[in-house]
Short mmCIF file of C-alpha atoms in Angstrom, two decimals:
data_model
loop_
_atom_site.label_atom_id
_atom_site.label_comp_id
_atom_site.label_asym_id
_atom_site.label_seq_id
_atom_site.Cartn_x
_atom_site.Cartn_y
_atom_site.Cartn_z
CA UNK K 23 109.75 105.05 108.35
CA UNK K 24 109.91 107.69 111.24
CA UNK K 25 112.81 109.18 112.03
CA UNK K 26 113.85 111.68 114.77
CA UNK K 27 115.70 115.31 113.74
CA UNK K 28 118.90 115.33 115.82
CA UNK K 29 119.52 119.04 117.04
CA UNK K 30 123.01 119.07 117.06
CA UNK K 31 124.25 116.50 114.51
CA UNK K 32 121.84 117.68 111.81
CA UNK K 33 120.73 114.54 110.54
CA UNK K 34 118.38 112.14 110.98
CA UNK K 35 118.65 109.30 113.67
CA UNK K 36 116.81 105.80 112.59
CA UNK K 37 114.38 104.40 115.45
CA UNK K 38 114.15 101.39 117.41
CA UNK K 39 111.43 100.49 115.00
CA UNK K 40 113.49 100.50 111.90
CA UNK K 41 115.95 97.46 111.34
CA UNK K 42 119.45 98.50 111.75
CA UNK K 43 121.19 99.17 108.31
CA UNK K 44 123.79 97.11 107.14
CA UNK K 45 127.36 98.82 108.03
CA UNK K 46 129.75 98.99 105.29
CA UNK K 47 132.75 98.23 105.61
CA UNK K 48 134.75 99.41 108.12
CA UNK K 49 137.21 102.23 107.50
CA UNK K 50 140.28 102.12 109.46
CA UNK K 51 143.36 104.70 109.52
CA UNK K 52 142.91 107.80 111.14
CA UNK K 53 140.04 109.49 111.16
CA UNK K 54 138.65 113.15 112.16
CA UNK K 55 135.17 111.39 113.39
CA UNK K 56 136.41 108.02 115.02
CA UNK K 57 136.54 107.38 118.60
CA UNK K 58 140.48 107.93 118.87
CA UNK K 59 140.02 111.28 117.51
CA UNK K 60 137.79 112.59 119.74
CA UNK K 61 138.95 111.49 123.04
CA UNK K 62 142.31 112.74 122.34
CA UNK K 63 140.57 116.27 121.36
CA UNK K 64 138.76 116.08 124.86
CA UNK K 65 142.00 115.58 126.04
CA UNK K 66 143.50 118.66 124.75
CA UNK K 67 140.53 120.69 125.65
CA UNK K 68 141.11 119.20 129.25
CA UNK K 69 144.96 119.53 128.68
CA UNK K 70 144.89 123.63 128.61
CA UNK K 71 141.88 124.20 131.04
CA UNK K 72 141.60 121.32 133.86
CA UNK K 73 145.51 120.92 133.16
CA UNK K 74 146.19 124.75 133.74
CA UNK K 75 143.98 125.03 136.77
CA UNK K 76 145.50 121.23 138.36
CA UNK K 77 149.01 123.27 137.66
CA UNK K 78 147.91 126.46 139.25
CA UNK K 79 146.25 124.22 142.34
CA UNK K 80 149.34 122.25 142.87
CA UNK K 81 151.37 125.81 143.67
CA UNK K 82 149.93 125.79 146.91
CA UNK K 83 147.53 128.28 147.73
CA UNK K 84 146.87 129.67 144.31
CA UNK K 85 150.72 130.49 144.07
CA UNK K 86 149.88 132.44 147.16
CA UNK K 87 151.94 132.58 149.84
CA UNK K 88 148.13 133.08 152.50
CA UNK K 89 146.10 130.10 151.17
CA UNK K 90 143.31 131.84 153.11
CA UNK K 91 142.00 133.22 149.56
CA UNK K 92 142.25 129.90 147.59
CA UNK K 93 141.10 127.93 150.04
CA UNK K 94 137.88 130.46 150.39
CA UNK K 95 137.54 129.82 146.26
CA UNK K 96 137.74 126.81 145.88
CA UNK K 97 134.95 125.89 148.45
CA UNK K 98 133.24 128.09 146.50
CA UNK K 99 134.52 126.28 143.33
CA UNK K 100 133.75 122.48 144.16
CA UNK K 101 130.42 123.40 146.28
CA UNK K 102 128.79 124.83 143.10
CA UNK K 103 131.06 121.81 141.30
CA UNK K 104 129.03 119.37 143.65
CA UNK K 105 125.70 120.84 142.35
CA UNK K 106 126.13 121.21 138.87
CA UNK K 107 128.51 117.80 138.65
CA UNK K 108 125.16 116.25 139.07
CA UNK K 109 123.08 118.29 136.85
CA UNK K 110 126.04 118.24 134.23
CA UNK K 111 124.91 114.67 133.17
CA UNK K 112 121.53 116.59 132.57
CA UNK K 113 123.22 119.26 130.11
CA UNK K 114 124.61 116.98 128.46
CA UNK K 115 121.71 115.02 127.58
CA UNK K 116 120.03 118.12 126.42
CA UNK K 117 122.47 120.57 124.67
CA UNK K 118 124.79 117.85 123.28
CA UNK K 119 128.73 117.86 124.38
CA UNK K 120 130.08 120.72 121.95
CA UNK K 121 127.77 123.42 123.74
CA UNK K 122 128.19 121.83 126.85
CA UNK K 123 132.10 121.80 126.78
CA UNK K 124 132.09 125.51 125.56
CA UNK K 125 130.30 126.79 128.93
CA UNK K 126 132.25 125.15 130.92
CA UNK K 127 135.98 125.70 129.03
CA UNK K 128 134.71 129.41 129.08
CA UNK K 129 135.11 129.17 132.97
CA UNK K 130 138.59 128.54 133.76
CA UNK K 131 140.50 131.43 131.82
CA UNK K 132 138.29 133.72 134.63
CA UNK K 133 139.65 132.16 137.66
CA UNK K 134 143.13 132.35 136.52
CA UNK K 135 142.33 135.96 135.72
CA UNK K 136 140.67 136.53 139.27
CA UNK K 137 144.72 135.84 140.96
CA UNK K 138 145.89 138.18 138.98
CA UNK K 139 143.48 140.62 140.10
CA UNK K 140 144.45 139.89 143.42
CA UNK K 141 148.26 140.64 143.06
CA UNK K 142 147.36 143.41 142.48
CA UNK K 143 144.24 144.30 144.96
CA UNK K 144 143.70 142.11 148.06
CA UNK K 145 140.53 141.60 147.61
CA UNK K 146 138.41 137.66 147.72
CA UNK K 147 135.55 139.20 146.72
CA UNK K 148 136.46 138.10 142.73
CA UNK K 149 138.24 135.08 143.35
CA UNK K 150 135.75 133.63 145.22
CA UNK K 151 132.69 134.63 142.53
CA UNK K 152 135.52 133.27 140.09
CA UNK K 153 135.52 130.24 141.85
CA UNK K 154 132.01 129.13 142.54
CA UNK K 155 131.55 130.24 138.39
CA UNK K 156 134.15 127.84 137.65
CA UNK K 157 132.58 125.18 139.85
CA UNK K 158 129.47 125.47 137.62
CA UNK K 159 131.44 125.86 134.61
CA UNK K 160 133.92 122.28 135.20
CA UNK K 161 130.30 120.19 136.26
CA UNK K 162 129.29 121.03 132.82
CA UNK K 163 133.02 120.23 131.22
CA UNK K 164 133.24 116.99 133.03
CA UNK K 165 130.23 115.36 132.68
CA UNK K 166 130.38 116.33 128.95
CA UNK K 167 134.08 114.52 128.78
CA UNK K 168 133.15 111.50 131.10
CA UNK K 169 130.25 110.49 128.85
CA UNK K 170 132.30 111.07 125.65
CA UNK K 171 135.13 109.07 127.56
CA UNK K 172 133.37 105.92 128.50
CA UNK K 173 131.25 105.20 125.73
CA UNK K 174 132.69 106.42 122.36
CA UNK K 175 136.25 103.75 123.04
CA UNK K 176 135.20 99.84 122.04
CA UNK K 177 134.71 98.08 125.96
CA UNK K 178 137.42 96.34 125.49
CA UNK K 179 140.21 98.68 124.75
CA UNK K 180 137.68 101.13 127.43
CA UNK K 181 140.98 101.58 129.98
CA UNK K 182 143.62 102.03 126.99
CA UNK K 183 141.42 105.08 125.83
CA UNK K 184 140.77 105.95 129.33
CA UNK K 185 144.69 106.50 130.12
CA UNK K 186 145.24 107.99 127.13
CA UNK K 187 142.83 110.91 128.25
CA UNK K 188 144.07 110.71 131.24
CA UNK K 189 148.21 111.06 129.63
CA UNK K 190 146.70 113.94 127.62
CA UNK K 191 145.42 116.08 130.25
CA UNK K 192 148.15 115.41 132.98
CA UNK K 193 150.71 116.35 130.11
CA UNK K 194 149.09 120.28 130.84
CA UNK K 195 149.71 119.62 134.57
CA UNK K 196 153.45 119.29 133.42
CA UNK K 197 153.42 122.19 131.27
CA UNK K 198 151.67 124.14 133.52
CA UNK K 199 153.89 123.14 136.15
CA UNK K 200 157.04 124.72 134.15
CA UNK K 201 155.58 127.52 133.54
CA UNK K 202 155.99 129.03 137.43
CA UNK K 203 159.28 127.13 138.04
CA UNK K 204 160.56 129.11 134.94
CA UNK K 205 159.14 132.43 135.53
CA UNK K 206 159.81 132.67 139.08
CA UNK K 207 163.03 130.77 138.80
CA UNK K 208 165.32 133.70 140.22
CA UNK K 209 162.52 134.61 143.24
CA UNK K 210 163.21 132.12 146.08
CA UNK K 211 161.98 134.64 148.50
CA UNK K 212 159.02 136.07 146.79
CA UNK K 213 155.26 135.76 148.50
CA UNK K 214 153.54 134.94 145.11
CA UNK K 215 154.06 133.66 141.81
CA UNK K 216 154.27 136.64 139.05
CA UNK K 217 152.12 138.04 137.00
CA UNK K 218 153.61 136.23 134.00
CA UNK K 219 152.36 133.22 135.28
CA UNK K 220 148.90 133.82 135.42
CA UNK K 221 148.81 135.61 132.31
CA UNK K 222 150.37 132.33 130.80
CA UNK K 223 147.55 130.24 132.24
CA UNK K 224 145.07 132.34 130.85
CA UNK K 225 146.50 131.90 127.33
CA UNK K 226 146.07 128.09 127.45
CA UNK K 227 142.69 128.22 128.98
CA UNK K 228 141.55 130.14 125.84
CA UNK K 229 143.07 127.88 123.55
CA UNK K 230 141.22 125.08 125.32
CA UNK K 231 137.96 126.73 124.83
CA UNK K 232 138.37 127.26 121.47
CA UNK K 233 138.83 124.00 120.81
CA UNK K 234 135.69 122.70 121.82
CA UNK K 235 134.21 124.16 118.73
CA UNK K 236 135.74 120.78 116.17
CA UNK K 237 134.06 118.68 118.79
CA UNK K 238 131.64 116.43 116.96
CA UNK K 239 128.12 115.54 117.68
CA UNK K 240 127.75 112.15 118.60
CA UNK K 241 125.61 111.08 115.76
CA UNK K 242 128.94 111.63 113.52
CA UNK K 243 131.46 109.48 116.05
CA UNK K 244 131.99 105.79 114.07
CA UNK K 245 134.09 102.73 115.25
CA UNK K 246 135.97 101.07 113.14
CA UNK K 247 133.64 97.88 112.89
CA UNK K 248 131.46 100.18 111.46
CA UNK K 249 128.94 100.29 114.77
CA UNK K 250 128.00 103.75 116.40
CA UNK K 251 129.81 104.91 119.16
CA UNK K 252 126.70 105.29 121.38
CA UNK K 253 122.70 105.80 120.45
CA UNK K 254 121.98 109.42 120.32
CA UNK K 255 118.51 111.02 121.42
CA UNK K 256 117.95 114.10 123.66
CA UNK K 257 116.28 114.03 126.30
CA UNK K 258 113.91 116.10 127.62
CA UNK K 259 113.95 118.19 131.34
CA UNK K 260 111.37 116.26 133.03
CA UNK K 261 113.08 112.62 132.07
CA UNK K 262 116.57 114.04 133.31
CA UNK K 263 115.51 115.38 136.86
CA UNK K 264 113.18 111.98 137.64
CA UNK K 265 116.98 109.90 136.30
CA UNK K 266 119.00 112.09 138.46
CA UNK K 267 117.16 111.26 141.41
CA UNK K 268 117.51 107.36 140.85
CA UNK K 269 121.03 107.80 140.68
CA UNK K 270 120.68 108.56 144.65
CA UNK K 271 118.52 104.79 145.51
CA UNK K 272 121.05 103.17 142.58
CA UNK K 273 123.10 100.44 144.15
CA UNK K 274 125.74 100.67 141.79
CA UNK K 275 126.34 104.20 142.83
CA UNK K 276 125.54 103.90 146.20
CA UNK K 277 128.90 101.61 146.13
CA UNK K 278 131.01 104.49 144.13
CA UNK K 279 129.90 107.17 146.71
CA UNK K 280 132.89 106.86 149.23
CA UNK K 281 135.51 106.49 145.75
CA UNK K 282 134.04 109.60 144.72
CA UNK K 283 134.26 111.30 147.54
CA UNK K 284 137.79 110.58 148.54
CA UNK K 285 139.24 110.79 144.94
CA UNK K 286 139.51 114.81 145.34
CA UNK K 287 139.55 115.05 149.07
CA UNK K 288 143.28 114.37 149.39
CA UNK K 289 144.22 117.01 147.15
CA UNK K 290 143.77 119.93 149.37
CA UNK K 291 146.16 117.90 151.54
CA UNK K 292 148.91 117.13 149.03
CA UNK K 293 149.09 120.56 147.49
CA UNK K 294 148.74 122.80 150.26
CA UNK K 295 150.10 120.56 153.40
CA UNK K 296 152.95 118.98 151.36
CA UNK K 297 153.43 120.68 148.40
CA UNK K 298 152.77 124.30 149.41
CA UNK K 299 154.39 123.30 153.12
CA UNK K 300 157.47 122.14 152.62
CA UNK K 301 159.19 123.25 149.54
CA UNK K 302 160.35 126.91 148.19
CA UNK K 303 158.25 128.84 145.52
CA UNK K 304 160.57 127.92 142.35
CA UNK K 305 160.58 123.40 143.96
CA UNK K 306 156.90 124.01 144.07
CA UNK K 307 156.73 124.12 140.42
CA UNK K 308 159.44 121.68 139.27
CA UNK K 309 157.23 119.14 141.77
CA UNK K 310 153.92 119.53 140.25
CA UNK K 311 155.94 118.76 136.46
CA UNK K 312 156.52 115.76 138.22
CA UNK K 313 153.32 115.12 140.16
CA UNK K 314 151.46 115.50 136.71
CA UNK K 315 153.95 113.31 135.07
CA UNK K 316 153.12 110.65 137.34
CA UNK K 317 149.32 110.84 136.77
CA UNK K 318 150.57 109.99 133.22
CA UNK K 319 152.62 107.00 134.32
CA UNK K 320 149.98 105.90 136.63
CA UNK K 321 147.10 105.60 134.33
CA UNK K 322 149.29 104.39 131.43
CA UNK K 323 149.80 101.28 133.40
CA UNK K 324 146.60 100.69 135.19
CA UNK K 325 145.16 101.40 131.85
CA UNK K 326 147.01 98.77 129.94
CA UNK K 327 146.48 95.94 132.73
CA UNK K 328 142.48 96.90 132.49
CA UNK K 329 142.87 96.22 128.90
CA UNK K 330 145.02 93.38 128.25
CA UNK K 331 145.88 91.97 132.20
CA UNK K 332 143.45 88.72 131.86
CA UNK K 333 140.96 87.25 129.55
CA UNK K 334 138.19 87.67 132.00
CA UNK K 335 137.04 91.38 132.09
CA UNK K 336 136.06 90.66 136.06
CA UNK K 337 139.35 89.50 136.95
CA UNK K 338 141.25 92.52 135.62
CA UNK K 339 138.59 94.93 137.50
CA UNK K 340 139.11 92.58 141.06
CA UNK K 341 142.83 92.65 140.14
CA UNK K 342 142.74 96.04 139.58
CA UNK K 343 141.32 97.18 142.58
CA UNK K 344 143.73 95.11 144.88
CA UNK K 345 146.61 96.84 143.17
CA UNK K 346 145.50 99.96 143.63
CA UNK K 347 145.22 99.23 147.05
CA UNK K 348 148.02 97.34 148.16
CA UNK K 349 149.91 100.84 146.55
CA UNK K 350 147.71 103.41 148.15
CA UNK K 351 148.67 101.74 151.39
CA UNK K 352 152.29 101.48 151.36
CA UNK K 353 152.69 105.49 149.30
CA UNK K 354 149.73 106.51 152.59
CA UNK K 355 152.25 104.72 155.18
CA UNK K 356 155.17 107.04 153.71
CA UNK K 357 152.88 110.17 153.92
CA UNK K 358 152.29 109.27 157.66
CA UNK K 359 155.95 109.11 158.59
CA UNK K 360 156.78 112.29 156.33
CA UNK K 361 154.05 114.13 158.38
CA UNK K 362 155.43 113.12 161.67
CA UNK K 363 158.43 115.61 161.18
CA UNK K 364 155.98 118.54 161.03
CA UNK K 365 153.02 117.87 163.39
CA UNK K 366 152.66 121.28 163.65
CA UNK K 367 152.11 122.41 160.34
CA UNK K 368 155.48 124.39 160.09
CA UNK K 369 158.48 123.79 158.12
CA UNK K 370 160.60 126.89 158.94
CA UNK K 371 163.83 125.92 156.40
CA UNK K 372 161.98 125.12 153.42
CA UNK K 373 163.26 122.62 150.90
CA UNK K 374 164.94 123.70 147.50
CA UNK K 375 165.56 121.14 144.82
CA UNK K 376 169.17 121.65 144.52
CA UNK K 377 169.69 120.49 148.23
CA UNK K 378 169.35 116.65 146.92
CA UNK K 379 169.55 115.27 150.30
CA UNK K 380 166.82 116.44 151.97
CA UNK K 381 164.79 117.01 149.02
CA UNK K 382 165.23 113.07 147.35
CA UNK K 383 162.37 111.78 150.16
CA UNK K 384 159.90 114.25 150.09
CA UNK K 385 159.87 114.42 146.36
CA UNK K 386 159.39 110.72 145.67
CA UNK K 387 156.46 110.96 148.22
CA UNK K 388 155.06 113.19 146.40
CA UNK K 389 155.33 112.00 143.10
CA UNK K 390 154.03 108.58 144.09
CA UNK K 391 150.88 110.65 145.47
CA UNK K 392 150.66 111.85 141.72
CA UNK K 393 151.12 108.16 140.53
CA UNK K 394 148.02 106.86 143.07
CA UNK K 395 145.55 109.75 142.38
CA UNK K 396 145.85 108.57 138.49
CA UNK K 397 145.59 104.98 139.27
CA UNK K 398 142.39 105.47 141.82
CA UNK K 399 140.41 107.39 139.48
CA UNK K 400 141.14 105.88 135.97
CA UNK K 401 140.00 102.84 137.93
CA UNK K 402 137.06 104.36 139.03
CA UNK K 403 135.92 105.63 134.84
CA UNK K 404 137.48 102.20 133.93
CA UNK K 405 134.26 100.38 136.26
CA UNK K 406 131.45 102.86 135.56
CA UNK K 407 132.58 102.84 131.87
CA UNK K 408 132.05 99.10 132.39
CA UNK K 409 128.74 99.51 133.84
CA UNK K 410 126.95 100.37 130.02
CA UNK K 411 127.98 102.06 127.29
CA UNK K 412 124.97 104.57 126.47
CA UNK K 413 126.28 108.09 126.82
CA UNK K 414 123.15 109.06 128.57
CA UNK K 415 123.63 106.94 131.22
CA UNK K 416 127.10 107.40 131.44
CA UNK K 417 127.09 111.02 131.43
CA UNK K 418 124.51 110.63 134.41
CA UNK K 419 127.02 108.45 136.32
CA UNK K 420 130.35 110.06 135.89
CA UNK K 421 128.19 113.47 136.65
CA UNK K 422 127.15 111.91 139.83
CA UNK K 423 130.61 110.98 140.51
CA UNK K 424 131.93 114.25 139.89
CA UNK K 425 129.21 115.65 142.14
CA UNK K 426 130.40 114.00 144.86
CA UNK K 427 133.83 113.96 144.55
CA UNK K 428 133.44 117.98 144.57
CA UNK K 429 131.38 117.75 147.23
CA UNK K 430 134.13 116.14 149.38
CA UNK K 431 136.38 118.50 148.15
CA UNK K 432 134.67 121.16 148.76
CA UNK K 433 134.30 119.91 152.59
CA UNK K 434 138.13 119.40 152.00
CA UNK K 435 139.14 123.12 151.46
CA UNK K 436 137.11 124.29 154.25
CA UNK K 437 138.87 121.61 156.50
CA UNK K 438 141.84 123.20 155.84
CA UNK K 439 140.52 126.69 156.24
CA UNK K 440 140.22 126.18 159.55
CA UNK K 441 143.67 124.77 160.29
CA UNK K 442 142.64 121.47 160.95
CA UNK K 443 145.50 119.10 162.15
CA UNK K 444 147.65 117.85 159.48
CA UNK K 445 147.95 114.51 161.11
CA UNK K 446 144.11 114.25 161.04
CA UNK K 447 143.91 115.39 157.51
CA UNK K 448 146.52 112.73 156.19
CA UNK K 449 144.56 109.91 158.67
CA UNK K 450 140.72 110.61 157.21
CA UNK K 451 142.58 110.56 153.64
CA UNK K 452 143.87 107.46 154.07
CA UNK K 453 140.62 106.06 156.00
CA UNK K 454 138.56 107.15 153.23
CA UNK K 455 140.21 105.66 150.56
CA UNK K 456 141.02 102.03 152.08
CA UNK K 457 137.05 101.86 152.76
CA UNK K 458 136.87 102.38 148.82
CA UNK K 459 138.54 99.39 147.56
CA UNK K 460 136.43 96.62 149.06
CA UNK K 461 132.99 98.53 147.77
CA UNK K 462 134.86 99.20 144.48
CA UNK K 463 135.31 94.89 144.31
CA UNK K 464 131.88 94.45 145.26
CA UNK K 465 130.36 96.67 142.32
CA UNK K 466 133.20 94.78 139.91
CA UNK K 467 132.08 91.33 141.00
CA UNK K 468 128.44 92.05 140.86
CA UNK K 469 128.06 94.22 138.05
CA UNK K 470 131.39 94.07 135.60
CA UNK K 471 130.08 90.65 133.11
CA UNK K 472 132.86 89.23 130.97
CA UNK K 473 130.78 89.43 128.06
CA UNK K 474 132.12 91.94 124.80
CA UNK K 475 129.40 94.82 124.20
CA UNK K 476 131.38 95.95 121.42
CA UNK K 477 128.15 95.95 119.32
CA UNK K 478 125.74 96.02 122.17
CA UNK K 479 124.58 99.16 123.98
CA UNK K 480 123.87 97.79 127.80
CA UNK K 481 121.72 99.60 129.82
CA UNK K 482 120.39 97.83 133.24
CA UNK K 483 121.10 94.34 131.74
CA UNK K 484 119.42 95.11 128.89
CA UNK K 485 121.07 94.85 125.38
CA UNK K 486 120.05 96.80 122.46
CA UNK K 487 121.62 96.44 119.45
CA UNK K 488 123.21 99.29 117.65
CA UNK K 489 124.79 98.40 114.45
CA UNK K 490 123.94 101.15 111.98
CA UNK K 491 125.06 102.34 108.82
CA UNK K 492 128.35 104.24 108.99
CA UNK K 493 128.91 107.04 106.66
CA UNK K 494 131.92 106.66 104.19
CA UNK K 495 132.70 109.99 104.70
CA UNK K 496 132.73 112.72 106.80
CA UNK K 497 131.12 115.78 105.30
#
């Protein structure tokens, strides 16, 4: 019988020809190559580098007190993001998610080093190369963790996974977010954050790169029924630039597009207008521990309701959606009345967190903007993971949806740049995402079926079964 030599993985990959195998039976417990396993390593990996640089974001400005320089980056940052978001999918498919992971981990420790270059010399000229590097660098990480994220987990316990990625990561936001509220504890009036803190985020960054090394092929990743996580093939160049290019005439994405491109356009907002506005240096920290520790909360509990909310898998996606929404409205209507006290963009007595009374407001409004952002997107994986469970095709989707959510960010930071209105900033966030939710319904009535895949790979209402033998070891 013919088999095909997997690159990566090492070993040899039976054909739709051959009959599957008969699985053994299952082993349960923990174990170093099952699905649990290896999301929660993505989430570490995502915990020190994504984690550090959501921390380091959420300063305001870089922990600069001119945002001039990190606004000028991170255009940089999420236009190359927007490019290689799509092509990350791509990667994927051809160098397999440990490579993959490692260029792009490999990314993040330079941009943290690029502010501390600029303490010290005023220059953009690094920060901004550091940026668009890193842009190219988190397409690749991204793609590589969405496709591992959405098809490895059995569909039905897809959101439970999901959040608990989700918990992972945000827990670095928190960390990260101490780290600058202790270091520059004692320097209310200082510009920037300290050296120390940079320095600090470069440490985990490394940490998180290294990791990516005991990621598995995913030849090697077993459920516990004893199916395959996902089939495994590479592809070839030519295949993914012609699927690429159907991802632009797919209706399916065509209904994600305005999701995607709101889910990181409100950040620019919330961390430099809110955030990096209204609060002094050391409260700038101590919020994002709490912004972060939100995103846990919020995906936690939409991830639980996507899971176990209703028999029908349909009904907790259409359910889902109108939660999300009724929220995002009523935590958007509370941004809109916080922002009428500063319609100019100044906030001349900034707001320490030991002044409880004027600080109690502001700080739930921005922790609830923590608790939506999680919600929106773990939705968002939650219905493409929904959509098949092939990691080709997955990685191909969530790397379009990265694409375009950098895209809008990128368009974001620029916005910004050039002192755009605040009150026009908060109104085109809130537009954006309240035309989301009713396209978001549409794709979950028309394309989320009830049916369990838990055996099935699905791949444009196709099934294909994929029950092979699973090893009874891990060697």
């Amino acid at each position: 019988m013919a088999v095909s030599e997997l690159p990566e993985a090492g070993i040899p990959l039976e054909t739709e020809s051959q009959a599957p195998a008969p699985a053994p039976a299952p082993r349960r417990g923990l174990r170093y190559n099952s699905p649990l396993v290896q999301v929660s390593l993505i989430g570490l990996i995502c915990f020190c580098c994504p984690g550090m640089f959501n921390a380091l974001s959420g300063l305001g400005g870089g922990g600069q007190f001119d945002h001039t320089t990190a606004d000028n980056a991170n255009t940089a940052l999420y236009a190359c993001f927007a490019v290689f978001g799509v092509l990350g999918g791509a990667a994927h498919n051809l160098l397999g998610p440990r490579i993959t992971l490692l260029l792009g981990s490999l990314t993040y420790p330079l941009y943290a080093a690029s502010f501390l270059y600029y303490n010290h010399r005023k220059s953009q000229v690094f920060p901004v190369t550091a940026g668009a590097l890193l842009g190219a660098g988190a397409g690749l990480l991204w793609a590589a963790q969405g496709a591992i994220m959405t098809s490895y987990p059995p569909p039905n316990r897809r959101g439970s996974y999901i959040s608990l990625f989700w918990c992972l990561f945000n827990l670095g936001g928190v960390l990260g977010g101490l780290l600058p509220f202790s270091f520059n504890y004692t320097r209310t009036d200082a510009s920037s954050v300290n050296d120390a803190t940079y320095i600090a985020f470069m440490a985990f960054m490394l940490v998180g790169a290294g990791l990516t090394f005991l990621v598995l092929p995913p030849a090697k990743i077993v459920r516990d029924d004893g199916t395959r996580a996902t089939r495994v093939t590479y592809s070839s160049v030519s295949t993914e630039g012609w699927e690429i290019l159907k991802l632009f005439t797919n209706w399916k994405m065509l209904l994600i597009l305005p999701a995607a491109w709101a889910s990181n356009f409100f950040y620019t907002y919330q961390f430099n207008n809110v955030n990096g506005v209204l609060f002094t240096l050391r409260t700038k920290g101590l919020n994002n521990v709490f912004y972060w520790g939100a995103q846990m909360l919020g995906s936690a509990g939409i991830g639980y309701f996507l899971d176990f909310g209703f028999s029908s898998r349909r009904k907790r996606g259409l359910v889902g959606v109108a939660a999300v929404a009724v929220l995002g409205t009523a935590i958007w209507a509370g941004g809109l009345a916080n922002q009428l006290r500063y319609l100019d963009g100044k906030f001349p007595n900034p707001i320490d967190f030991k002044d409880s009374h004027r600080y109690a407001g502001p700080f739930l409004l921005y922790f609830c903007y923590g608790l939506l952002d999680a919600m929106f997107q773990s939705l968002i994986y939650w219905i493409i993971g929904a959509l098949a469970n092939d990691s080709q095709i997955l990685s191909r989707y969530v790397g379009f949806y990265k694409g375009v959510q950098s895209a809008g960010a990128a368009v974001a930071w620029q916005v910004d740049t050039h002192k755009t209105s605040l009150l026009s900033q908060l109104i085109v966030n809130w537009g954006l995402t309240t035309i989301s939710y009713p396209l978001l319904a549409v794709l979950v009535f028309f394309a989320v079926k009830d049916e369990d895949y838990s055996v099935s790979s699905v791949e444009d209402g196709k099934e294909k079964q994929m029950k092979m033998a699973a090893p009874s070891s891990l060697h």
